[in-house]
Amino acid sequence: MCRLAALTSAKYFSPIENVIALETMKEGHDGSGMGLILKDLGGDFKDLKSYPILSGICSKDGISALDSYMDKLGFRLKHEWSPKIKPVKGINKRDHYFARAYDYPDEYKGRSLEERESLLLNTRVALRKMGEADESIIVFAFYPDIIALKEVGDPMQLSEFFGLDNSSLKAKIIFAQGRQNTNYAINLYACHPFFIQGYGTMTNGENTAFIPIKEFLQGRGMPGYIGYNSDSEVFAHILHYSCKHLGYPLTYYKDIITPLKSEEIDTRKDSEVARLLKMSLRPLCIDGPNCVIGFTPDGTTFMVQDAKKLRPGIVGGNKGKFGLMSEECGLDSAVPKRDKSLDVFPMKYDMVIIEPDAKGVKVWNQLQGWTTIIS
Amino acid sequence: MEPASRLDNNHKLTLKDFPYVVRWRDDRCTRCGKCTAVCPMLSIEPSVVVKRSVHSDGPIPNPKSARQTVTVIKQSTDIDRYCTGCATCSLVCPNEAIEPEFNPQHKLAFHKNRGGHPYRRGGRRNDPLVSTLDRLKFTRISMLTDPALDAGRHEFRIRTYLGRILPPEELPIKLVNGNLKLDKKSDTFMPPVREIYPIMIGSMSIGALSPNMWEGLAMGITYLNEVEGMPVVMCSGEGGMPARLLRSRFLKYFIPQIASGYFGWDEIVRALPHMIEDPCAIEIKYGQGAKPGDGGLLMAHKVLKLISEIRGVPMGVDLPSPPTHQTKYSIEEAVAKMIQSMSMAWGFRVPVYPKISATQTSKAVLNNLVRNPFAAALSLDGEDGGTGAAYDVSMNSMGHPIASNLRDCYLDLVKQGKQNEIPLIASGGVGKKGNLAANAASLFMLGASAVSIGKYIMQAAAECLGDEQNRCNVCNIGRCPRGITTQDPKLYRRLDPDKVAERVVEVFKSVDIELKKILAPMGRSTELPIGMSDGLSADDPAIAERLKINYAC
């Protein structure tokens, strides 16, 4: 089972904090990979928030194909960050790791956010397809203020490999996953966290309803709903589908993936809506063991459990810095000085939501509504 | 000289030509006459034969022969009185002196067509082979990374929806102050949807079934709904329903069926203003799996007083329904007119769906329904379905197996992204070998939202005597030895409706446990595993390839 370490803070911090938290939970991952997503970036990218950042890995051939494709579309490179790779035994170095901020093509300068997002997604999908066969281009994200970094190896060794301890990379929200690979082949595209158009999730479970969910999402006709190298990638897409495509408030994500029983729905104020959503979104119900941690474009982070609460998950911290972890020891490492009595272990009906800039923690209960925990 | 006709035995059959040969034991028989009294086919009768016996009295052998007239049980060689193997004679025999024995070399199919009438029978196909459904296994078992749920301790919710489901994009929902609200001013049509138990009792009419059998089923599902909290529903079949039931609060557990004969619909329409509950749904029958392209037939023997009253027809006449609804020329028209008018009759509060025989054209019908906002579901009846009366050739050779037909239809919906919008109900051989829960779960994983059962519930709840070896199969002629499919009070009084109801409840409660035992290791608990095809494997590569599932051997 993977280990998850997410931190959200009012101040910029380094991803090494997440990696150290993962290290304390080490028995839970097998070192078969690590994924990092940084949101609300500091450091070099602090002043580049409006420019989309392409995060990925390329071979020598791949990088030139990527350059010529981006040129052809009219994207202009504004800034590039590459890790200072320090060779570490056991980690196979690839040719190029990068996070590149681009300026939009001229014809998109005055366009709406919607059109720009669509361009970024289509570009990301096209690049992915270009390099899929020979792994010459691997793209994890192409979106403003987001950097994704993934590689095969132990999280601690990878942070040394990428030089994260001395890196200028900083952000206010950082998600990290220490991977326990249950697939036969290690595929980087199967590495969490997953990201699509401002929405990201990671999970420490296995999704038994993967096929029906995948088939439902693929049938929506959205260009980004592809891939699915991991059975958990669908969680990010369900979040995107419910919040962005359907425009539902975040709390309905919980109602969609773990719907209430009919009798329970009767007790809700919005029972008419909840009943309709349960029926219409029936294929998106998850039964499998999953703790899902995610974020939305405005910087809200959250944690939800499957209806059986079959996976560990804890949220805690102080105003200004909160952690969402799969293990308590990870949270102790990241936010040691906190009131532990306020820690939240979300159960069957709960969705723990942390406001942007780590202002406070609220719990949404499917039956009871809002409860403020830490503010 | 004897006339030739008296000497000619050429046109008679021997017992070896019959599917069942009655084994009678002279030494055990007490000549009580029970067996001949209960035989529904009059295949056996008391008879006398003259026996010559040789015996010797006294200490020195002195054989003497004597002629003796003895009573015996004789099996008829008249093809119209052939033994169906129901074994009711064995049931009533106090001394185990009689039983029918299957004769695999029988030639019934060569001879059972006298008067130019092809062999017609009720019941099941004579296909003892293992069905495709029984060749599927659940192979995606949760264990370590994905721990199995506990069927005994975790909470399970085995329910499904009957009714058209709007896609989320079309729901009349608006965002008000950060909350979702139903947009009541929207003119979006909200199709009616029912939450039901995913195993339904399929269409078997009053008329096909005896009053006691139908009453037993009805009492069983009422108990399940009202006491056990299991929303099992039942289709009335063609031919209407008792007026008292139409006006009762129990109507919500029933799905009245309208078929091409329109029998009983006068009564239903007349009862409309007096209904205090809406029916669960309305089923429009276009075809049945056991005889695709053929109409219904209730043979004259079964049209007695009760049936003639419910159906509004004279007593003692054959009641054939034509193969099509005579007022319609096409599925497009039927969809447009019939579904809509039935919906309208109940104020668009009741789901209306068609039932068709599974055939190569199922996908075409489905595609037509997908575009109709009033179509609530599609029921697909595969070739293994039963019937009250069908030509032998229809039962054995016509139609499409349900597994691949359902799968094709489901994958067609998936391709269009409409798999949750129109529920598919699968039937035809579900539980044929007794594996009801496994067969039903397999069909869910292949894409069914619900399954219908008919034969299984009759076999289980009323201890039907028929099997897949031509045994019994006289549902059509009103001589059902169990009293299940007869209108003869002498026969149906054998069946206690309370016992049937009790068995119906037992069947559903036990299948519920079995379903949990399948769904728990598959990791499913709150929703049915509809379309969870990665959980299934077939033991035959061709089946696996055809159904687009895994192959395991």
mmCIF file of C-alpha atoms in Angstrom, chain A residues 182 206-209 211-212 215-216 219-220 231 241 245-249 252 259 261-263 270 272-273 276-283 285-289 307-308 310-311 348, chain B residues 140 142 145-147 149 154-155 157 159-161 165-166 168-169 171 173 175 178 180-182 184 190 193 195 410 414 417 419-420 449 522-527 530-534:
data_model
loop_
_atom_site.group_PDB
_atom_site.id
_atom_site.type_symbol
_atom_site.label_atom_id
_atom_site.label_comp_id
_atom_site.label_asym_id
_atom_site.label_seq_id
_atom_site.Cartn_x
_atom_site.Cartn_y
_atom_site.Cartn_z
ATOM 1 C CA THR A 182 1.451 -3.590 -7.524
ATOM 2 C CA GLU A 206 -6.891 -0.221 -5.047
ATOM 3 C CA ASN A 207 -9.989 0.508 -7.015
ATOM 4 C CA THR A 208 -12.254 -2.483 -7.484
ATOM 5 C CA ALA A 209 -14.728 -0.529 -9.629
ATOM 6 C CA ILE A 211 -13.471 -0.766 -15.225
ATOM 7 C CA PRO A 212 -17.043 0.591 -14.884
ATOM 8 C CA GLU A 215 -15.798 3.128 -19.170
ATOM 9 C CA PHE A 216 -18.160 5.779 -17.840
ATOM 10 C CA GLY A 219 -17.853 7.789 -22.605
ATOM 11 C CA ARG A 220 -18.089 11.454 -21.563
ATOM 12 C CA ASP A 231 -6.671 2.072 -11.405
ATOM 13 C CA TYR A 241 -15.718 15.738 -13.888
ATOM 14 C CA HIS A 245 -17.402 19.694 -15.907
ATOM 15 C CA LEU A 246 -20.629 19.462 -13.911
ATOM 16 C CA GLY A 247 -19.869 22.478 -11.698
ATOM 17 C CA TYR A 248 -20.788 20.805 -8.416
ATOM 18 C CA PRO A 249 -19.413 22.034 -5.087
ATOM 19 C CA TYR A 252 -20.601 16.401 -3.701
ATOM 20 C CA PRO A 259 -23.314 7.529 -2.135
ATOM 21 C CA LYS A 261 -28.434 4.711 1.076
ATOM 22 C CA SER A 262 -31.903 5.824 -0.013
ATOM 23 C CA GLU A 263 -33.123 6.026 3.584
ATOM 24 C CA ASP A 270 -30.951 18.483 -0.482
ATOM 25 C CA GLU A 272 -33.922 15.553 -4.145
ATOM 26 C CA VAL A 273 -30.551 16.452 -5.610
ATOM 27 C CA LEU A 276 -30.650 12.218 -8.569
ATOM 28 C CA LEU A 277 -26.862 12.317 -8.306
ATOM 29 C CA LYS A 278 -26.753 8.862 -6.771
ATOM 30 C CA MET A 279 -28.667 7.462 -9.730
ATOM 31 C CA SER A 280 -27.054 9.403 -12.537
ATOM 32 C CA LEU A 281 -23.536 8.932 -11.248
ATOM 33 C CA ARG A 282 -24.002 5.374 -10.084
ATOM 34 C CA PRO A 283 -21.065 3.991 -12.099
ATOM 35 C CA CYS A 285 -19.372 4.810 -6.853
ATOM 36 C CA ILE A 286 -16.209 3.358 -5.341
ATOM 37 C CA ASP A 287 -16.421 0.392 -3.050
ATOM 38 C CA GLY A 288 -12.797 -0.474 -2.967
ATOM 39 C CA PRO A 289 -10.359 0.389 -0.234
ATOM 40 C CA ALA A 307 -17.516 3.818 2.708
ATOM 41 C CA LYS A 308 -15.859 0.960 4.592
ATOM 42 C CA LEU A 310 -10.467 0.328 4.787
ATOM 43 C CA ARG A 311 -7.414 2.562 4.481
ATOM 44 C CA LYS A 348 -17.328 6.665 6.444
ATOM 45 C CA ARG B 140 -10.753 -10.950 -9.480
ATOM 46 C CA SER B 142 -9.684 -9.123 -3.353
ATOM 47 C CA THR B 145 -3.641 -4.897 -1.417
ATOM 48 C CA ASP B 146 -7.366 -4.818 -1.832
ATOM 49 C CA PRO B 147 -8.811 -6.551 1.226
ATOM 50 C CA LEU B 149 -15.088 -7.209 2.360
ATOM 51 C CA HIS B 154 -20.055 -5.426 6.386
ATOM 52 C CA GLU B 155 -23.139 -3.616 5.289
ATOM 53 C CA ARG B 157 -26.782 -2.907 -0.365
ATOM 54 C CA ARG B 159 -30.314 -2.870 -5.113
ATOM 55 C CA THR B 160 -30.763 -1.679 -8.646
ATOM 56 C CA TYR B 161 -32.762 0.880 -10.578
ATOM 57 C CA ILE B 165 -31.765 7.509 -15.672
ATOM 58 C CA LEU B 166 -30.885 10.965 -16.910
ATOM 59 C CA PRO B 168 -25.716 14.029 -15.043
ATOM 60 C CA GLU B 169 -25.349 16.667 -17.743
ATOM 61 C CA LEU B 171 -30.224 16.881 -14.619
ATOM 62 C CA ILE B 173 -29.856 21.117 -11.056
ATOM 63 C CA LEU B 175 -26.090 26.088 -8.001
ATOM 64 C CA GLY B 178 -22.838 27.215 -3.079
ATOM 65 C CA LEU B 180 -27.081 22.323 -5.452
ATOM 66 C CA LYS B 181 -30.813 22.736 -5.770
ATOM 67 C CA LEU B 182 -33.403 21.103 -7.947
ATOM 68 C CA LYS B 184 -38.219 23.182 -10.284
ATOM 69 C CA MET B 190 -37.847 13.470 -15.015
ATOM 70 C CA VAL B 193 -37.228 5.354 -11.443
ATOM 71 C CA GLU B 195 -35.178 1.093 -6.577
ATOM 72 C CA TYR B 410 -24.044 -3.270 -22.985
ATOM 73 C CA VAL B 414 -20.640 1.940 -23.359
ATOM 74 C CA GLY B 417 -21.430 6.643 -23.041
ATOM 75 C CA GLN B 419 -24.493 2.589 -20.128
ATOM 76 C CA ASN B 420 -26.163 3.997 -17.037
ATOM 77 C CA SER B 449 -28.813 -3.924 -14.274
ATOM 78 C CA MET B 522 -15.012 -8.789 -5.485
ATOM 79 C CA GLY B 523 -14.921 -5.695 -3.292
ATOM 80 C CA ARG B 524 -18.424 -4.490 -4.133
ATOM 81 C CA SER B 525 -20.911 -3.571 -1.446
ATOM 82 C CA THR B 526 -22.872 -0.404 -2.112
ATOM 83 C CA GLU B 527 -23.537 -0.706 -5.811
ATOM 84 C CA ILE B 530 -22.586 -3.646 -13.343
ATOM 85 C CA GLY B 531 -20.109 -3.912 -16.189
ATOM 86 C CA MET B 532 -17.283 -5.029 -13.870
ATOM 87 C CA SER B 533 -16.107 -7.364 -16.595
ATOM 88 C CA ASP B 534 -12.540 -7.541 -15.286
#
